[in-house]
Backbone as CSV, one residue per row, in Angstrom:
resi,resn,N_x,N_y,N_z,CA_x,CA_y,CA_z,C_x,C_y,C_z
1,MET,-71.291,-103.456,34.853,-70.736,-102.376,34.084,-71.835,-101.785,33.212
2,PRO,-71.913,-100.504,33.118,-72.909,-99.877,32.241,-72.558,-100.110,30.773
3,SER,-73.540,-99.924,29.930,-73.289,-100.088,28.495,-72.423,-98.944,27.987
4,CYS,-71.769,-99.187,26.847,-70.924,-98.141,26.267,-70.988,-98.254,24.755
5,SER,-70.374,-97.300,24.090,-70.347,-97.291,22.625,-69.406,-98.368,22.106
6,ALA,-69.458,-98.618,20.809,-68.540,-99.579,20.194,-67.096,-99.140,20.402
7,ALA,-66.833,-97.835,20.261,-65.470,-97.326,20.456,-65.025,-97.518,21.903
8,GLY,-65.916,-97.302,22.836,-65.596,-97.505,24.246,-65.301,-98.965,24.542
9,ALA,-66.113,-99.862,23.986,-65.893,-101.298,24.182,-64.564,-101.726,23.575
10,GLN,-64.243,-101.211,22.373,-62.972,-101.555,21.734,-61.795,-101.110,22.591
11,GLY,-61.894,-99.922,23.180,-60.823,-99.421,24.032,-60.624,-100.280,25.267
12,LEU,-61.719,-100.664,25.902,-61.627,-101.523,27.089,-61.042,-102.885,26.747
13,LEU,-61.491,-103.466,25.624,-60.965,-104.762,25.197,-59.482,-104.657,24.840
14,ALA,-59.094,-103.587,24.172,-57.699,-103.404,23.767,-56.763,-103.307,24.965
15,HIS,-57.274,-102.781,26.081,-56.457,-102.632,27.286,-56.665,-103.777,28.274
16,ASP,-57.304,-104.857,27.804,-57.492,-106.065,28.606,-58.240,-105.784,29.917
17,LEU,-59.291,-104.952,29.833,-60.042,-104.562,31.020,-61.433,-105.192,31.091
18,VAL,-61.692,-106.201,30.262,-63.019,-106.814,30.215,-62.909,-108.294,30.563
19,ASP,-63.729,-108.764,31.511,-63.742,-110.189,31.824,-65.108,-110.829,31.579
20,GLU,-66.098,-110.017,31.198,-67.424,-110.536,30.883,-68.084,-109.627,29.853
21,ILE,-68.742,-110.251,28.855,-69.408,-109.485,27.797,-70.867,-109.906,27.733
22,HIS,-71.765,-108.927,27.734,-73.197,-109.161,27.544,-73.569,-108.589,26.184
23,LEU,-74.066,-109.441,25.296,-74.442,-108.995,23.956,-75.931,-109.219,23.738
24,MET,-76.592,-108.228,23.151,-78.000,-108.338,22.804,-78.099,-108.254,21.287
25,ALA,-78.749,-109.237,20.694,-78.896,-109.274,19.234,-80.369,-109.355,18.868
26,SER,-80.767,-108.476,17.971,-82.112,-108.488,17.397,-81.932,-108.436,15.892
27,PRO,-82.491,-109.401,15.162,-82.259,-109.431,13.714,-82.938,-108.273,12.985
28,VAL,-82.101,-107.366,12.488,-82.571,-106.218,11.720,-81.607,-106.028,10.557
29,VAL,-82.119,-105.878,9.369,-81.269,-105.674,8.205,-81.158,-104.175,7.948
30,LEU,-79.940,-103.654,8.063,-79.706,-102.225,7.870,-78.846,-101.940,6.644
31,GLY,-78.077,-102.907,6.210,-77.230,-102.702,5.044,-75.795,-102.376,5.370
32,HIS,-75.541,-101.655,6.444,-74.182,-101.342,6.852,-74.211,-100.881,8.306
33,GLY,-73.045,-100.706,8.868,-72.973,-100.258,10.253,-71.550,-100.295,10.760
34,ARG,-71.402,-100.046,12.040,-70.085,-100.035,12.661,-69.675,-101.446,13.060
35,THR,-68.376,-101.673,13.076,-67.827,-102.949,13.504,-67.551,-102.879,14.999
36,LEU,-68.066,-103.848,15.741,-67.821,-103.881,17.181,-66.425,-104.395,17.488
37,TRP,-65.997,-105.427,16.744,-64.712,-106.047,17.013,-63.667,-105.520,16.037
38,ALA,-62.706,-104.791,16.562,-61.618,-104.272,15.732,-60.645,-105.408,15.419
39,ARG,-59.873,-105.240,14.357,-58.852,-106.234,14.033,-57.727,-106.117,15.051
40,THR,-57.386,-107.232,15.665,-56.310,-107.246,16.653,-55.387,-108.420,16.367
41,PRO,-54.090,-108.258,16.635,-53.158,-109.354,16.389,-53.323,-110.496,17.396
42,ASP,-53.755,-110.187,18.592,-53.917,-111.230,19.602,-55.403,-111.540,19.801
43,LYS,-55.683,-112.776,20.126,-57.059,-113.212,20.330,-57.223,-113.652,21.782
44,THR,-58.381,-113.419,22.336,-58.683,-113.901,23.679,-59.748,-114.975,23.576
45,ALA,-59.774,-115.871,24.539,-60.740,-116.974,24.541,-61.912,-116.615,25.454
46,TRP,-63.117,-116.872,24.959,-64.341,-116.578,25.706,-65.224,-117.818,25.745
47,THR,-65.969,-117.976,26.836,-66.891,-119.090,27.000,-68.306,-118.552,27.126
48,LEU,-69.220,-119.109,26.348,-70.633,-118.740,26.472,-71.158,-119.319,27.775
49,THR,-71.636,-118.467,28.688,-72.121,-118.941,29.985,-73.632,-118.857,30.119
50,GLU,-74.281,-118.045,29.276,-75.731,-117.915,29.361,-76.283,-117.384,28.044
51,ALA,-77.451,-117.881,27.664,-78.143,-117.384,26.474,-79.640,-117.392,26.772
52,THR,-80.301,-116.249,26.568,-81.721,-116.109,26.855,-82.409,-115.443,25.674
53,VAL,-83.549,-115.979,25.268,-84.347,-115.391,24.196,-85.494,-114.616,24.816
54,TYR,-85.690,-113.379,24.353,-86.786,-112.531,24.805,-87.706,-112.265,23.625
55,GLY,-88.982,-112.488,23.828,-89.938,-112.272,22.750,-89.692,-113.253,21.628
56,ASP,-89.921,-112.790,20.403,-89.762,-113.651,19.233,-88.373,-113.612,18.620
57,SER,-87.568,-112.593,18.973,-86.340,-112.453,18.188,-85.130,-111.878,18.911
58,THR,-85.218,-111.480,20.140,-84.074,-110.870,20.811,-83.316,-111.915,21.617
59,LEU,-82.022,-112.034,21.357,-81.165,-112.987,22.044,-80.148,-112.221,22.877
60,VAL,-80.063,-112.555,24.167,-79.059,-111.966,25.047,-78.096,-113.073,25.443
61,THR,-76.817,-112.862,25.174,-75.792,-113.842,25.520,-74.781,-113.224,26.472
62,ILE,-74.223,-114.067,27.326,-73.181,-113.637,28.260,-71.973,-114.531,28.037
63,TYR,-70.832,-113.896,27.850,-69.576,-114.602,27.651,-68.617,-114.198,28.770
64,GLU,-67.852,-115.177,29.272,-66.824,-114.905,30.272,-65.477,-115.269,29.687
65,ARG,-64.481,-114.482,30.058,-63.117,-114.742,29.587,-62.591,-116.008,30.235
66,ARG,-61.899,-116.820,29.415,-61.286,-118.049,29.946,-59.959,-117.751,30.567
């Protein structure tokens, strides 16, 4: 699946259309920003299936829905 905006990801998650999530994290302090995970009454279970570090600080994780 191609990447999408936070709003696009929230919409897909809200409609239960996601079975795998790829997240890339690089530690940067910005002070504020958008929330990726909206508040939802129901929770889904995810399992970390892969984690890879690139360079000195970038972490890519893959989660699959249980």
